[in-house]
mmCIF file of C-alpha atoms in Angstrom:
data_model
loop_
_atom_site.group_PDB
_atom_site.id
_atom_site.type_symbol
_atom_site.label_atom_id
_atom_site.label_comp_id
_atom_site.label_asym_id
_atom_site.label_seq_id
_atom_site.Cartn_x
_atom_site.Cartn_y
_atom_site.Cartn_z
ATOM 1 C CA MET I 1 94.635 3.667 -19.339
ATOM 2 C CA VAL I 2 93.878 2.124 -22.864
ATOM 3 C CA GLU I 3 96.899 -0.194 -22.591
ATOM 4 C CA LYS I 4 95.816 -1.360 -19.315
ATOM 5 C CA GLN I 5 92.403 -1.949 -20.597
ATOM 6 C CA HIS I 6 93.775 -3.912 -23.654
ATOM 7 C CA SER I 7 96.018 -5.960 -21.230
ATOM 8 C CA ALA I 8 93.132 -6.930 -18.913
ATOM 9 C CA PHE I 9 90.803 -7.656 -21.826
ATOM 10 C CA LYS I 10 93.523 -10.015 -23.440
ATOM 11 C CA GLU I 11 94.076 -11.783 -20.227
ATOM 12 C CA GLY I 12 90.391 -12.405 -19.908
ATOM 13 C CA LEU I 13 90.147 -13.748 -23.361
ATOM 14 C CA ILE I 14 93.073 -16.193 -22.715
ATOM 15 C CA LYS I 15 91.229 -17.407 -19.681
ATOM 16 C CA ILE I 16 88.185 -18.050 -21.712
ATOM 17 C CA PHE I 17 89.414 -19.186 -25.132
ATOM 18 C CA GLY I 18 92.895 -20.341 -24.414
ATOM 19 C CA GLU I 19 96.297 -18.923 -25.068
ATOM 20 C CA ASN I 20 96.490 -20.480 -28.494
ATOM 21 C CA SER I 21 93.006 -19.656 -29.872
ATOM 22 C CA TRP I 22 92.874 -17.836 -33.026
ATOM 23 C CA ILE I 23 90.775 -15.100 -31.477
ATOM 24 C CA VAL I 24 93.729 -14.392 -29.172
ATOM 25 C CA THR I 25 96.805 -15.080 -31.340
ATOM 26 C CA HIS I 26 95.517 -13.625 -34.475
ATOM 27 C CA TRP I 27 92.371 -11.610 -34.409
ATOM 28 C CA PHE I 28 92.935 -9.741 -31.257
ATOM 29 C CA SER I 29 96.563 -8.959 -31.925
ATOM 30 C CA GLY I 30 95.466 -7.754 -35.448
ATOM 31 C CA GLN I 31 92.649 -5.561 -34.067
ATOM 32 C CA ILE I 32 95.174 -3.633 -31.733
ATOM 33 C CA GLU I 33 97.216 -2.512 -34.703
ATOM 34 C CA SER I 34 94.379 -1.878 -37.290
ATOM 35 C CA ASN I 35 91.292 -0.940 -35.439
ATOM 36 C CA SER I 36 91.797 0.053 -31.749
ATOM 37 C CA GLY I 37 88.485 1.509 -31.675
ATOM 38 C CA LEU I 38 86.848 -1.887 -31.858
ATOM 39 C CA LEU I 39 88.400 -2.669 -28.628
ATOM 40 C CA GLN I 40 86.600 -0.018 -26.678
ATOM 41 C CA LEU I 41 84.350 -1.526 -23.954
ATOM 42 C CA GLN I 42 80.755 -2.521 -24.795
ATOM 43 C CA ASN I 43 81.439 -2.059 -28.652
ATOM 44 C CA ARG I 44 78.595 -4.059 -30.396
ATOM 45 C CA GLU I 45 80.718 -5.137 -33.350
ATOM 46 C CA LEU I 46 83.206 -6.733 -30.964
ATOM 47 C CA LEU I 47 80.626 -8.466 -29.047
ATOM 48 C CA ALA I 48 79.154 -10.034 -32.196
ATOM 49 C CA LYS I 49 82.620 -11.291 -33.018
ATOM 50 C CA LEU I 50 83.218 -12.804 -29.559
ATOM 51 C CA LEU I 51 79.919 -14.462 -29.661
ATOM 52 C CA ASP I 52 80.640 -15.980 -33.254
ATOM 53 C CA ALA I 53 83.851 -17.422 -31.709
ATOM 54 C CA PHE I 54 82.748 -18.572 -28.307
ATOM 55 C CA PRO I 55 82.934 -22.437 -28.438
ATOM 56 C CA GLY I 56 80.595 -23.405 -25.500
ATOM 57 C CA LYS I 57 77.018 -22.929 -24.570
ATOM 58 C CA LYS I 58 75.677 -19.275 -25.036
ATOM 59 C CA ASP I 59 73.863 -19.089 -21.619
ATOM 60 C CA LEU I 60 74.323 -17.115 -18.479
ATOM 61 C CA SER I 61 74.321 -20.353 -16.507
ATOM 62 C CA ASN I 62 77.721 -21.003 -18.277
ATOM 63 C CA PRO I 63 80.289 -19.469 -16.046
ATOM 64 C CA ASP I 64 82.634 -19.068 -19.032
ATOM 65 C CA PHE I 65 80.090 -17.194 -21.106
ATOM 66 C CA LEU I 66 79.099 -15.033 -18.142
ATOM 67 C CA ARG I 67 82.763 -14.193 -17.705
ATOM 68 C CA LEU I 68 83.224 -13.391 -21.355
ATOM 69 C CA LEU I 69 80.309 -10.901 -21.335
ATOM 70 C CA ASN I 70 81.969 -9.265 -18.178
ATOM 71 C CA VAL I 71 85.294 -9.074 -19.710
ATOM 72 C CA TRP I 72 83.907 -7.466 -22.774
ATOM 73 C CA SER I 73 81.734 -4.928 -20.826
ATOM 74 C CA GLY I 74 84.261 -3.961 -18.121
ATOM 75 C CA VAL I 75 81.793 -3.210 -15.584
ATOM 76 C CA GLU I 76 83.251 -3.112 -12.188
ATOM 77 C CA LEU I 77 81.878 -4.220 -8.787
ATOM 78 C CA LYS I 78 82.427 -1.418 -6.204
ATOM 79 C CA GLY I 79 82.130 -1.592 -2.443
ATOM 80 C CA THR I 80 81.641 -4.701 -0.169
ATOM 81 C CA VAL I 81 78.909 -7.179 -1.321
ATOM 82 C CA PRO I 82 76.451 -7.646 1.739
ATOM 83 C CA HIS I 83 76.184 -11.089 3.149
ATOM 84 C CA ILE I 84 73.274 -12.786 1.345
ATOM 85 C CA ASP I 85 71.974 -16.160 2.890
ATOM 86 C CA LYS I 86 68.170 -15.436 2.040
ATOM 87 C CA THR I 87 66.068 -14.475 -0.772
ATOM 88 C CA ALA I 88 67.177 -11.048 -1.897
ATOM 89 C CA PHE I 89 64.864 -8.520 -3.528
ATOM 90 C CA VAL I 90 66.779 -5.926 -5.476
ATOM 91 C CA VAL I 91 65.793 -2.411 -6.444
ATOM 92 C CA GLY I 92 67.739 0.730 -7.392
ATOM 93 C CA ASN I 93 68.198 2.970 -10.416
ATOM 94 C CA TYR I 94 67.440 1.882 -14.087
ATOM 95 C CA VAL I 95 69.773 3.443 -16.524
ATOM 96 C CA GLY I 96 69.570 4.084 -20.349
ATOM 97 C CA ARG I 97 67.098 6.077 -22.615
ATOM 98 C CA GLU I 98 63.455 5.597 -23.294
ATOM 99 C CA ALA I 99 62.349 5.511 -26.861
ATOM 100 C CA THR I 100 61.287 8.794 -28.451
ATOM 101 C CA PRO I 101 59.519 9.493 -31.806
ATOM 102 C CA LYS I 102 62.990 10.009 -33.324
ATOM 103 C CA GLU I 103 65.051 7.262 -31.515
ATOM 104 C CA PRO I 104 64.669 3.837 -30.108
ATOM 105 C CA HIS I 105 65.140 3.003 -26.497
ATOM 106 C CA TYR I 106 68.702 2.210 -25.446
ATOM 107 C CA LEU I 107 69.055 0.084 -22.345
ATOM 108 C CA ASP I 108 72.419 -1.369 -22.884
ATOM 109 C CA PRO I 109 73.617 0.081 -19.678
ATOM 110 C CA THR I 110 71.223 -1.496 -17.652
ATOM 111 C CA ILE I 111 71.644 -4.828 -19.332
ATOM 112 C CA TRP I 112 75.419 -4.984 -18.700
ATOM 113 C CA CYS I 113 75.057 -3.787 -15.070
ATOM 114 C CA LEU I 114 72.722 -6.954 -14.693
ATOM 115 C CA VAL I 115 75.151 -9.143 -16.327
ATOM 116 C CA LYS I 116 77.581 -8.188 -13.683
ATOM 117 C CA LEU I 117 74.963 -8.595 -10.920
ATOM 118 C CA PHE I 118 74.391 -12.214 -12.207
ATOM 119 C CA GLU I 119 78.151 -12.863 -12.037
ATOM 120 C CA VAL I 120 78.175 -11.625 -8.433
ATOM 121 C CA ALA I 121 75.161 -13.918 -7.660
ATOM 122 C CA ALA I 122 77.036 -16.944 -9.255
ATOM 123 C CA ASP I 123 80.108 -16.326 -7.084
ATOM 124 C CA LEU I 124 77.921 -16.320 -3.935
ATOM 125 C CA GLY I 125 76.315 -19.519 -4.893
ATOM 126 C CA ILE I 126 72.976 -18.216 -5.839
ATOM 127 C CA GLY I 127 71.557 -20.239 -8.597
ATOM 128 C CA ASP I 128 68.000 -18.661 -8.802
ATOM 129 C CA ALA I 129 68.771 -15.116 -10.000
ATOM 130 C CA LEU I 130 66.201 -13.333 -12.184
ATOM 131 C CA ALA I 131 65.433 -9.877 -13.504
ATOM 132 C CA VAL I 132 62.141 -8.556 -14.685
ATOM 133 C CA ALA I 133 61.932 -6.335 -17.706
ATOM 134 C CA ARG I 134 59.942 -5.550 -20.809
ATOM 135 C CA GLU I 135 60.022 -7.885 -23.753
ATOM 136 C CA SER I 136 61.599 -5.116 -25.894
ATOM 137 C CA VAL I 137 64.748 -4.726 -23.680
ATOM 138 C CA PHE I 138 67.059 -6.492 -26.309
ATOM 139 C CA GLU I 139 65.736 -4.580 -29.371
ATOM 140 C CA GLY I 140 68.721 -3.596 -31.317
ATOM 141 C CA LEU I 141 71.172 -6.093 -29.624
ATOM 142 C CA ASP I 142 72.606 -9.378 -30.962
ATOM 143 C CA PRO I 143 69.450 -11.738 -30.792
ATOM 144 C CA ARG I 144 71.704 -14.400 -29.167
ATOM 145 C CA LEU I 145 71.868 -12.301 -25.955
ATOM 146 C CA ALA I 146 68.121 -12.700 -25.514
ATOM 147 C CA GLY I 147 68.414 -16.493 -25.590
ATOM 148 C CA ALA I 148 71.253 -16.332 -23.155
ATOM 149 C CA PHE I 149 69.095 -14.439 -20.756
ATOM 150 C CA ASN I 150 65.993 -16.663 -20.960
ATOM 151 C CA LYS I 151 66.513 -18.544 -17.599
ATOM 152 C CA HIS I 152 67.262 -15.340 -15.989
ATOM 153 C CA MET I 153 64.715 -12.909 -17.147
ATOM 154 C CA ALA I 154 60.960 -12.627 -16.791
ATOM 155 C CA PHE I 155 59.586 -10.596 -19.775
ATOM 156 C CA ALA I 156 56.618 -8.243 -19.106
ATOM 157 C CA LYS I 157 54.385 -8.008 -22.252
ATOM 158 C CA LYS I 158 52.484 -4.827 -23.296
ATOM 159 C CA GLY I 159 48.709 -5.277 -23.460
ATOM 160 C CA ALA I 160 46.011 -3.571 -25.487
ATOM 161 C CA ASP I 161 45.544 -1.069 -22.662
ATOM 162 C CA GLY I 162 49.230 0.012 -22.932
ATOM 163 C CA TYR I 163 50.125 -1.508 -19.629
ATOM 164 C CA TYR I 164 52.901 -3.999 -19.051
ATOM 165 C CA THR I 165 51.978 -7.405 -17.312
ATOM 166 C CA LEU I 166 53.760 -10.716 -16.853
ATOM 167 C CA PRO I 167 52.128 -13.728 -18.557
ATOM 168 C CA PHE I 168 51.555 -16.848 -16.522
ATOM 169 C CA ARG I 169 54.854 -18.592 -17.296
ATOM 170 C CA GLU I 170 56.773 -15.489 -16.529
ATOM 171 C CA LYS I 171 54.823 -15.040 -13.181
ATOM 172 C CA TYR I 172 55.850 -18.593 -12.419
ATOM 173 C CA LYS I 173 59.491 -17.801 -12.716
ATOM 174 C CA LEU I 174 59.096 -14.789 -10.386
ATOM 175 C CA HIS I 175 57.176 -16.798 -7.926
ATOM 176 C CA ARG I 176 59.820 -19.546 -7.941
ATOM 177 C CA VAL I 177 62.638 -17.051 -7.024
ATOM 178 C CA ALA I 178 60.479 -15.197 -4.509
ATOM 179 C CA LYS I 179 59.877 -18.279 -2.601
ATOM 180 C CA SER I 180 63.361 -19.715 -3.010
ATOM 181 C CA ASP I 181 65.475 -20.238 0.202
ATOM 182 C CA LYS I 182 68.384 -18.362 -1.430
ATOM 183 C CA GLY I 183 67.482 -16.401 -4.622
ATOM 184 C CA LEU I 184 68.075 -12.942 -6.115
ATOM 185 C CA LEU I 185 65.169 -10.963 -7.812
ATOM 186 C CA TRP I 186 65.872 -7.577 -9.593
ATOM 187 C CA THR I 187 63.003 -5.306 -10.416
ATOM 188 C CA ALA I 188 62.871 -1.625 -11.630
ATOM 189 C CA PRO I 189 60.090 0.029 -9.445
ATOM 190 C CA ALA I 190 60.327 3.219 -11.628
ATOM 191 C CA ALA I 191 59.578 1.140 -14.881
ATOM 192 C CA MET I 192 60.868 4.043 -16.868
ATOM 193 C CA THR I 193 64.502 5.437 -17.067
ATOM 194 C CA THR I 194 63.142 9.025 -16.638
ATOM 195 C CA MET I 195 65.519 10.788 -14.096
ATOM 196 C CA ASP I 196 67.710 7.622 -14.092
ATOM 197 C CA GLY I 197 64.830 5.691 -12.595
ATOM 198 C CA LEU I 198 65.118 7.476 -9.302
ATOM 199 C CA LYS I 199 61.994 9.515 -8.920
ATOM 200 C CA PHE I 200 59.199 10.085 -6.507
ATOM 201 C CA ASP I 201 56.018 9.200 -8.320
ATOM 202 C CA HIS I 202 54.499 6.401 -10.286
ATOM 203 C CA LEU I 203 56.425 3.723 -8.593
ATOM 204 C CA THR I 204 55.420 0.063 -7.945
ATOM 205 C CA THR I 205 56.129 -1.163 -4.510
ATOM 206 C CA THR I 206 55.601 -5.112 -5.115
ATOM 207 C CA SER I 207 59.179 -5.930 -4.309
ATOM 208 C CA ILE I 208 59.046 -4.023 -1.014
ATOM 209 C CA ARG I 209 55.798 -5.783 0.003
ATOM 210 C CA GLN I 210 57.300 -9.154 -0.794
ATOM 211 C CA ALA I 211 60.357 -8.449 1.197
ATOM 212 C CA MET I 212 58.306 -7.067 4.093
ATOM 213 C CA GLU I 213 55.925 -10.005 4.254
ATOM 214 C CA ASN I 214 58.710 -12.615 4.184
ATOM 215 C CA ARG I 215 60.606 -12.352 7.469
ATOM 216 C CA GLU I 216 63.374 -14.567 5.787
ATOM 217 C CA ALA I 217 63.940 -11.985 2.923
ATOM 218 C CA GLN I 218 66.468 -9.210 2.396
ATOM 219 C CA LEU I 219 66.121 -5.982 0.600
ATOM 220 C CA LEU I 220 69.111 -4.846 -1.423
ATOM 221 C CA THR I 221 69.860 -1.754 -3.577
ATOM 222 C CA LEU I 222 71.729 -1.853 -6.746
ATOM 223 C CA SER I 223 73.328 1.431 -7.802
ATOM 224 C CA MET I 224 74.323 1.503 -11.524
ATOM 225 C CA VAL I 225 76.952 4.039 -12.530
ATOM 226 C CA THR I 226 77.327 5.088 -16.244
ATOM 227 C CA THR I 227 79.456 7.341 -18.058
ATOM 228 C CA GLU I 228 78.386 11.002 -18.070
ATOM 229 C CA ASP I 229 76.783 10.764 -21.429
ATOM 230 C CA ARG I 230 74.782 7.655 -20.259
ATOM 231 C CA GLU I 231 76.223 5.626 -23.056
ATOM 232 C CA ARG I 232 78.202 3.168 -21.203
ATOM 233 C CA ALA I 233 77.822 1.124 -17.843
ATOM 234 C CA VAL I 234 80.736 1.721 -15.590
ATOM 235 C CA SER I 235 80.203 0.053 -12.307
ATOM 236 C CA ILE I 236 77.552 -1.494 -9.849
ATOM 237 C CA GLU I 237 77.533 -1.352 -6.076
ATOM 238 C CA LEU I 238 75.143 -3.602 -3.683
ATOM 239 C CA ASP I 239 74.072 -2.467 -0.389
ATOM 240 C CA GLU I 240 71.462 -3.782 2.121
ATOM 241 C CA VAL I 241 68.406 -1.980 3.351
ATOM 242 C CA GLU I 242 67.902 -2.406 7.043
ATOM 243 C CA LEU I 243 64.130 -3.200 7.099
ATOM 244 C CA PRO I 244 62.040 -2.044 10.011
ATOM 245 C CA GLN I 245 59.197 -4.056 11.731
ATOM 246 C CA VAL I 246 55.879 -2.505 11.068
ATOM 247 C CA GLU I 247 52.388 -3.300 12.666
ATOM 248 C CA VAL I 248 49.241 -1.450 11.824
ATOM 249 C CA ASP I 249 47.825 -0.336 15.302
ATOM 250 C CA LYS I 250 45.278 -2.757 16.632
ATOM 251 C CA LYS I 251 43.105 -0.011 18.269
ATOM 252 C CA LEU I 252 42.729 1.594 14.790
ATOM 253 C CA MET I 253 41.749 -1.796 13.335
ATOM 254 C CA ALA I 254 38.972 -2.293 16.020
ATOM 255 C CA LYS I 255 37.708 1.250 15.237
ATOM 256 C CA SER I 256 37.489 0.534 11.566
ATOM 257 C CA GLY I 257 35.029 -2.359 11.752
ATOM 258 C CA GLN I 258 34.319 -3.873 8.444
ATOM 259 C CA LYS I 259 36.776 -1.412 6.623
ATOM 260 C CA ALA I 260 39.719 -2.757 8.783
ATOM 261 C CA ASP I 261 41.326 -4.842 5.934
ATOM 262 C CA LEU I 262 40.898 -1.946 3.557
ATOM 263 C CA TRP I 263 42.511 0.498 5.971
ATOM 264 C CA ARG I 264 45.405 -1.904 6.773
ATOM 265 C CA THR I 265 46.117 -2.428 3.140
ATOM 266 C CA GLU I 266 46.177 1.326 2.373
ATOM 267 C CA ILE I 267 48.369 2.066 5.414
ATOM 268 C CA LEU I 268 50.850 -0.699 4.563
ATOM 269 C CA ARG I 269 50.974 0.424 0.961
ATOM 270 C CA GLU I 270 52.176 3.958 2.247
ATOM 271 C CA VAL I 271 54.717 2.561 4.646
ATOM 272 C CA ASN I 272 55.994 0.350 1.634
ATOM 273 C CA TYR I 273 56.230 3.420 -0.522
ATOM 274 C CA GLN I 274 58.334 5.180 2.210
ATOM 275 C CA ILE I 275 60.679 2.302 2.421
ATOM 276 C CA LEU I 276 61.130 2.175 -1.355
ATOM 277 C CA LEU I 277 61.961 6.028 -1.245
ATOM 278 C CA TRP I 278 64.509 5.183 1.506
ATOM 279 C CA ALA I 279 66.053 2.567 -0.852
ATOM 280 C CA PHE I 280 66.117 5.012 -3.631
ATOM 281 C CA ALA I 281 67.946 7.559 -1.417
ATOM 282 C CA GLN I 282 70.401 4.829 -0.504
ATOM 283 C CA THR I 283 70.923 3.910 -4.033
ATOM 284 C CA ALA I 284 71.531 7.781 -4.766
ATOM 285 C CA SER I 285 74.241 7.860 -2.036
ATOM 286 C CA HIS I 286 76.453 5.611 -4.077
ATOM 287 C CA LEU I 287 75.977 7.426 -7.431
ATOM 288 C CA PRO I 288 77.936 10.548 -8.639
ATOM 289 C CA GLU I 289 76.242 13.933 -8.835
ATOM 290 C CA GLY I 290 74.165 14.251 -11.976
ATOM 291 C CA GLN I 291 73.127 10.601 -11.772
ATOM 292 C CA ARG I 292 70.792 10.665 -8.794
ATOM 293 C CA GLY I 293 67.633 11.741 -10.546
ATOM 294 C CA GLN I 294 65.202 13.342 -8.012
ATOM 295 C CA PHE I 295 67.362 12.244 -5.095
ATOM 296 C CA GLU I 296 70.275 14.684 -5.693
ATOM 297 C CA ASP I 297 70.039 15.668 -2.141
ATOM 298 C CA TYR I 298 69.568 12.302 -0.654
ATOM 299 C CA GLU I 299 70.063 13.171 2.783
ATOM 300 C CA GLN I 300 67.200 15.568 2.629
ATOM 301 C CA ALA I 301 65.013 12.826 1.011
ATOM 302 C CA ARG I 302 65.950 10.519 4.016
ATOM 303 C CA ARG I 303 64.818 13.131 6.533
ATOM 304 C CA ARG I 304 61.485 13.551 4.801
ATOM 305 C CA ILE I 305 60.893 9.695 4.939
ATOM 306 C CA LEU I 306 61.630 9.626 8.561
ATOM 307 C CA TRP I 307 59.388 12.519 9.246
ATOM 308 C CA THR I 308 56.553 10.958 7.349
ATOM 309 C CA LEU I 309 56.993 7.554 9.212
ATOM 310 C CA LYS I 310 57.209 9.390 12.459
ATOM 311 C CA GLY I 311 54.094 11.261 11.590
ATOM 312 C CA MET I 312 52.235 8.035 10.953
ATOM 313 C CA THR I 313 53.364 6.714 14.357
ATOM 314 C CA SER I 314 52.246 9.856 16.170
ATOM 315 C CA GLU I 315 48.712 9.647 14.571
ATOM 316 C CA GLY I 316 48.290 6.200 15.922
ATOM 317 C CA LEU I 317 48.332 4.527 12.389
ATOM 318 C CA ILE I 318 51.477 2.329 12.885
ATOM 319 C CA LYS I 319 54.056 0.866 15.300
ATOM 320 C CA ILE I 320 57.335 0.831 13.689
ATOM 321 C CA GLY I 321 60.861 0.116 14.991
ATOM 322 C CA GLY I 322 64.215 -1.418 14.168
ATOM 323 C CA GLY I 323 65.987 -1.170 10.864
ATOM 324 C CA PHE I 324 66.725 2.171 9.493
ATOM 325 C CA VAL I 325 63.757 3.785 11.471
ATOM 326 C CA GLY I 326 66.002 3.372 14.555
ATOM 327 C CA ARG I 327 66.992 6.916 13.645
ATOM 328 C CA LEU I 328 63.534 8.173 14.709
#
């Protein structure tokens, strides 16, 4: 396995740097003999050396630089990539460790899964690819990486009240992609990596609302698989959520009078929450046991979601059909 990894890594470096580059003919060969541990995937010291040697523009828009990072990380693409011909909103698990009083946060696995996602997007001809994350996501990593991500990241900043919000310029980045004819926007609805980002409570449904309000949009899940100790990203898998059509019952709106808009907003928020839970259950279906957070039994979670939506239909709150609710 190690020999196969070294061979694949060398082939990747040759494609990027050229067969006669010093990093291939001298440095790489020497490392195999003197410090094979340095060649383990996602080694930070190795990444720094590769960034020092890279001759071109260090930006994720540079296909050679993007390829370099993915050769170094070794993150694989699993499954079949859904056909994407619209704006795609992407949700799923969020991997790594949050900061504690004793240790800083460690979000490397999420970062390298996103780099692989950006490579997939580039291969599909998607120029507008963006991820939303906290401004501290690159703490502890080579500072050149933050610069490489600039065009593909909207950074949320922590306010005095302890909550994270997007400054105006970052909101503009998000708005541009959300309105794009063919863009890709990744967000982490769980915000925190507790339970691998797959949990039932304290979730944001903004991406679901945006996908539901835009008939031309798609909703995708991104399943990030890591090693058992959560230290290294292993693979990603994309899947599409079959979105239903939802309408708040007009008779209910008529009875609600002046409170109609408020009722409609509350009802749709609950529907969007259930759709997000369905997306999380779908994400979990592509993850190994032990990495599914609170969705270990994802089939049971799916049944609860369908029962909830069926109950809302029976109570005359909504009319819903198509998509995954065709199972009702």
